[in-house]
Amino acid sequence: MSACRALRRPLPRRRTTVPAIGAALAALTLSACGSHDSAGGGGQTQFVQGTGGVDVVKERSGRQAAPELSGRTLDDKDLDVAKEYKGKIVVLNVWGSWCAPCRAEAKNLVAVANDFKDKGVQFVGLDTRDPDPAPAIAFEKEFKVPYPSLYDSSGKLLLRFPKGSLNPQSIPSTVFIDRDGKIAARAMKALSEDELRQTLAPLVAEK
């Protein structure tokens, strides 16, 4: 109950919650409250709270499939994540150009994306709540972001994550999807280089 209450309170200024999109997003938030409550309920219940606030599903059999994530990118191209990056580990970072913590972690994401690109790892951004793509495009140029970002100004792609899963509930959030297209880990905060590398290392080692 305390975790649910915490979700309903205004969060600290350093992290911005994803705004509601009608009753659908309200239901999503409620399911997130319940996902930590017990190990016997529905949805993705076999994850553990890792150090530094990264939730991890260690057993591959306990992971839930990631939703279809497709649309137009900030550079105005079509992208279907599952089809384009089939067989790769995908690191999905939810961000916005207006988000200060997103700016703080950008250099970390860029560094790790470059270091892991030859290890079967693909980073993908999901730019949300930017009504005009121009600031987001400027953001990517400023930080020399080497990977594509889906443009999701309304936040609709976030609603595709299954209830009870390790779904992104704040901005920034980062979701780690394994080679089988299943959600292996999630962080709801800005990540350091070390945290990104430590989360990716066991996924890369999986055969």
GROMACS .gro file of C-alpha atoms in nm:
model
  207
    1MET     CA    1   0.000   0.000   0.000
    2SER     CA    2   0.282   0.245   0.080
    3ALA     CA    3   0.426   0.205  -0.270
    4CYS     CA    4   0.086   0.278  -0.422
    5ARG     CA    5   0.042   0.584  -0.205
    6ALA     CA    6   0.383   0.704  -0.311
    7LEU     CA    7   0.279   0.683  -0.675
    8ARG     CA    8  -0.023   0.901  -0.606
    9ARG     CA    9   0.175   1.175  -0.429
   10PRO     CA   10   0.350   1.444  -0.635
   11LEU     CA   11   0.696   1.311  -0.709
   12PRO     CA   12   1.015   1.510  -0.651
   13ARG     CA   13   1.100   1.764  -0.917
   14ARG     CA   14   1.395   1.559  -1.038
   15ARG     CA   15   1.163   1.297  -1.192
   16THR     CA   16   0.849   1.368  -1.389
   17THR     CA   17   0.568   1.115  -1.397
   18VAL     CA   18   0.406   1.022  -1.727
   19PRO     CA   19   0.086   1.231  -1.749
   20ALA     CA   20  -0.247   1.050  -1.755
   21ILE     CA   21  -0.415   0.966  -2.083
   22GLY     CA   22  -0.769   0.905  -1.965
   23ALA     CA   23  -0.874   0.595  -1.776
   24ALA     CA   24  -0.633   0.370  -1.966
   25LEU     CA   25  -0.324   0.526  -1.810
   26ALA     CA   26  -0.491   0.533  -1.469
   27ALA     CA   27  -0.536   0.157  -1.500
   28LEU     CA   28  -0.173   0.120  -1.602
   29THR     CA   29  -0.057   0.306  -1.291
   30LEU     CA   30  -0.279   0.094  -1.065
   31SER     CA   31  -0.145  -0.228  -1.214
   32ALA     CA   32   0.208  -0.105  -1.150
   33CYS     CA   33   0.117  -0.060  -0.782
   34GLY     CA   34   0.004  -0.419  -0.764
   35SER     CA   35   0.298  -0.572  -0.946
   36HIS     CA   36   0.522  -0.557  -0.640
   37ASP     CA   37   0.267  -0.682  -0.390
   38SER     CA   38   0.297  -1.058  -0.417
   39ALA     CA   39   0.475  -1.337  -0.600
   40GLY     CA   40   0.157  -1.528  -0.678
   41GLY     CA   41  -0.049  -1.283  -0.885
   42GLY     CA   42  -0.079  -1.235  -1.258
   43GLY     CA   43   0.161  -1.054  -1.484
   44GLN     CA   44   0.536  -1.032  -1.439
   45THR     CA   45   0.583  -1.119  -1.073
   46GLN     CA   46   0.924  -1.285  -1.064
   47PHE     CA   47   1.135  -0.972  -1.070
   48VAL     CA   48   1.350  -0.857  -0.782
   49GLN     CA   49   1.442  -0.508  -0.671
   50GLY     CA   50   1.805  -0.469  -0.760
   51THR     CA   51   2.059  -0.233  -0.612
   52GLY     CA   52   2.018   0.122  -0.728
   53GLY     CA   53   1.651   0.077  -0.813
   54VAL     CA   54   1.689  -0.148  -1.119
   55ASP     CA   55   1.423  -0.422  -1.123
   56VAL     CA   56   1.546  -0.745  -1.283
   57VAL     CA   57   1.386  -1.072  -1.396
   58LYS     CA   58   1.674  -1.316  -1.367
   59GLU     CA   59   1.490  -1.627  -1.489
   60ARG     CA   60   1.418  -1.607  -1.862
   61SER     CA   61   1.104  -1.819  -1.819
   62GLY     CA   62   0.957  -1.553  -1.590
   63ARG     CA   63   0.991  -1.265  -1.835
   64GLN     CA   64   0.696  -1.111  -2.012
   65ALA     CA   65   0.694  -1.027  -2.382
   66ALA     CA   66   0.756  -0.666  -2.473
   67PRO     CA   67   0.477  -0.494  -2.668
   68GLU     CA   68   0.493  -0.398  -3.033
   69LEU     CA   69   0.678  -0.069  -3.052
   70SER     CA   70   0.660   0.089  -3.394
   71GLY     CA   71   0.605   0.427  -3.552
   72ARG     CA   72   0.793   0.723  -3.695
   73THR     CA   73   1.130   0.828  -3.562
   74LEU     CA   74   1.255   1.179  -3.498
   75ASP     CA   75   1.440   1.163  -3.828
   76ASP     CA   76   1.108   1.079  -3.997
   77LYS     CA   77   1.166   0.711  -4.072
   78ASP     CA   78   0.950   0.407  -4.002
   79LEU     CA   79   1.076   0.183  -3.723
   80ASP     CA   80   0.940  -0.147  -3.597
   81VAL     CA   81   1.165  -0.237  -3.305
   82ALA     CA   82   1.086  -0.611  -3.293
   83LYS     CA   83   1.135  -0.661  -3.667
   84GLU     CA   84   1.433  -0.432  -3.715
   85TYR     CA   85   1.627  -0.558  -3.413
   86LYS     CA   86   1.514  -0.920  -3.392
   87GLY     CA   87   1.763  -1.131  -3.197
   88LYS     CA   88   1.927  -0.827  -3.037
   89ILE     CA   89   1.913  -0.697  -2.683
   90VAL     CA   90   1.719  -0.371  -2.693
   91VAL     CA   91   1.765  -0.091  -2.442
   92LEU     CA   92   1.458   0.133  -2.461
   93ASN     CA   93   1.504   0.472  -2.299
   94VAL     CA   94   1.195   0.688  -2.239
   95TRP     CA   95   1.288   1.055  -2.244
   96GLY     CA   96   1.181   1.410  -2.326
   97SER     CA   97   1.382   1.713  -2.429
   98TRP     CA   98   1.218   1.909  -2.144
   99CYS     CA   99   1.336   1.656  -1.880
  100ALA     CA  100   1.643   1.762  -1.677
  101PRO     CA  101   1.733   1.407  -1.559
  102CYS     CA  102   1.717   1.295  -1.924
  103ARG     CA  103   1.984   1.549  -2.007
  104ALA     CA  104   2.191   1.428  -1.713
  105GLU     CA  105   2.191   1.066  -1.828
  106ALA     CA  106   2.220   1.129  -2.203
  107LYS     CA  107   2.600   1.111  -2.214
  108ASN     CA  108   2.589   0.781  -2.022
  109LEU     CA  109   2.344   0.626  -2.268
  110VAL     CA  110   2.551   0.744  -2.564
  111ALA     CA  111   2.876   0.607  -2.421
  112VAL     CA  112   2.733   0.265  -2.341
  113ALA     CA  113   2.541   0.244  -2.670
  114ASN     CA  114   2.866   0.299  -2.858
  115ASP     CA  115   3.057   0.048  -2.643
  116PHE     CA  116   2.795  -0.227  -2.675
  117LYS     CA  117   2.694  -0.187  -3.040
  118ASP     CA  118   2.924  -0.476  -3.142
  119LYS     CA  119   2.787  -0.702  -2.869
  120GLY     CA  120   2.436  -0.745  -3.009
  121VAL     CA  121   2.289  -0.452  -2.816
  122GLN     CA  122   2.070  -0.186  -2.977
  123PHE     CA  123   1.961   0.130  -2.795
  124VAL     CA  124   1.632   0.292  -2.893
  125GLY     CA  125   1.486   0.615  -2.758
  126LEU     CA  126   1.119   0.684  -2.702
  127ASP     CA  127   1.067   1.060  -2.704
  128THR     CA  128   0.746   1.146  -2.523
  129ARG     CA  129   0.556   1.462  -2.432
  130ASP     CA  130   0.738   1.680  -2.685
  131PRO     CA  131   0.451   1.847  -2.879
  132ASP     CA  132   0.701   1.970  -3.136
  133PRO     CA  133   0.985   1.737  -3.246
  134ALA     CA  134   1.228   2.025  -3.302
  135PRO     CA  135   1.357   2.047  -2.941
  136ALA     CA  136   1.401   1.669  -2.932
  137ILE     CA  137   1.595   1.674  -3.259
  138ALA     CA  138   1.817   1.949  -3.116
  139PHE     CA  139   1.867   1.738  -2.800
  140GLU     CA  140   1.988   1.442  -3.007
  141LYS     CA  141   2.226   1.660  -3.204
  142GLU     CA  142   2.366   1.820  -2.889
  143PHE     CA  143   2.445   1.485  -2.728
  144LYS     CA  144   2.542   1.310  -3.054
  145VAL     CA  145   2.288   1.033  -2.995
  146PRO     CA  146   2.386   0.745  -3.227
  147TYR     CA  147   2.058   0.552  -3.211
  148PRO     CA  148   1.702   0.624  -3.331
  149SER     CA  149   1.416   0.756  -3.119
  150LEU     CA  150   1.049   0.689  -3.179
  151TYR     CA  151   0.847   1.009  -3.162
  152ASP     CA  152   0.556   0.948  -2.922
  153SER     CA  153   0.428   1.293  -2.831
  154SER     CA  154   0.099   1.162  -2.688
  155GLY     CA  155   0.249   0.878  -2.483
  156LYS     CA  156   0.036   0.613  -2.658
  157LEU     CA  157   0.324   0.372  -2.707
  158LEU     CA  158   0.375   0.361  -2.330
  159LEU     CA  159   0.024   0.223  -2.292
  160ARG     CA  160   0.116  -0.083  -2.497
  161PHE     CA  161   0.320  -0.231  -2.213
  162PRO     CA  162   0.130  -0.519  -2.050
  163LYS     CA  163  -0.033  -0.472  -1.713
  164GLY     CA  164   0.177  -0.593  -1.423
  165SER     CA  165   0.494  -0.592  -1.631
  166LEU     CA  166   0.811  -0.395  -1.579
  167ASN     CA  167   0.655  -0.106  -1.765
  168PRO     CA  168   0.798   0.246  -1.778
  169GLN     CA  169   0.609   0.464  -1.531
  170SER     CA  170   0.822   0.776  -1.516
  171ILE     CA  171   1.044   0.994  -1.728
  172PRO     CA  172   1.319   0.897  -1.761
  173SER     CA  173   1.271   0.521  -1.759
  174THR     CA  174   1.481   0.253  -1.924
  175VAL     CA  175   1.355  -0.093  -2.020
  176PHE     CA  176   1.593  -0.377  -2.110
  177ILE     CA  177   1.453  -0.629  -2.359
  178ASP     CA  178   1.637  -0.959  -2.407
  179ARG     CA  179   1.718  -1.137  -2.734
  180ASP     CA  180   1.384  -1.320  -2.721
  181GLY     CA  181   1.189  -0.992  -2.711
  182LYS     CA  182   1.103  -1.021  -2.342
  183ILE     CA  183   1.135  -0.760  -2.067
  184ALA     CA  184   1.437  -0.846  -1.853
  185ALA     CA  185   1.487  -0.531  -1.646
  186ARG     CA  186   1.364  -0.179  -1.585
  187ALA     CA  187   1.489   0.137  -1.418
  188MET     CA  188   1.269   0.437  -1.336
  189LYS     CA  189   1.544   0.693  -1.293
  190ALA     CA  190   1.843   0.840  -1.472
  191LEU     CA  191   2.114   0.575  -1.500
  192SER     CA  192   2.489   0.602  -1.463
  193GLU     CA  193   2.731   0.430  -1.702
  194ASP     CA  194   2.809   0.169  -1.437
  195GLU     CA  195   2.441   0.089  -1.381
  196LEU     CA  196   2.384   0.049  -1.755
  197ARG     CA  197   2.687  -0.178  -1.795
  198GLN     CA  198   2.603  -0.387  -1.489
  199THR     CA  199   2.248  -0.445  -1.612
  200LEU     CA  200   2.358  -0.528  -1.967
  201ALA     CA  201   2.647  -0.761  -1.881
  202PRO     CA  202   2.439  -1.063  -1.773
  203LEU     CA  203   2.201  -1.017  -2.068
  204VAL     CA  204   2.492  -1.017  -2.311
  205ALA     CA  205   2.626  -1.331  -2.143
  206GLU     CA  206   2.298  -1.519  -2.193
  207LYS     CA  207   2.307  -1.782  -2.466
   0.00000   0.00000   0.00000
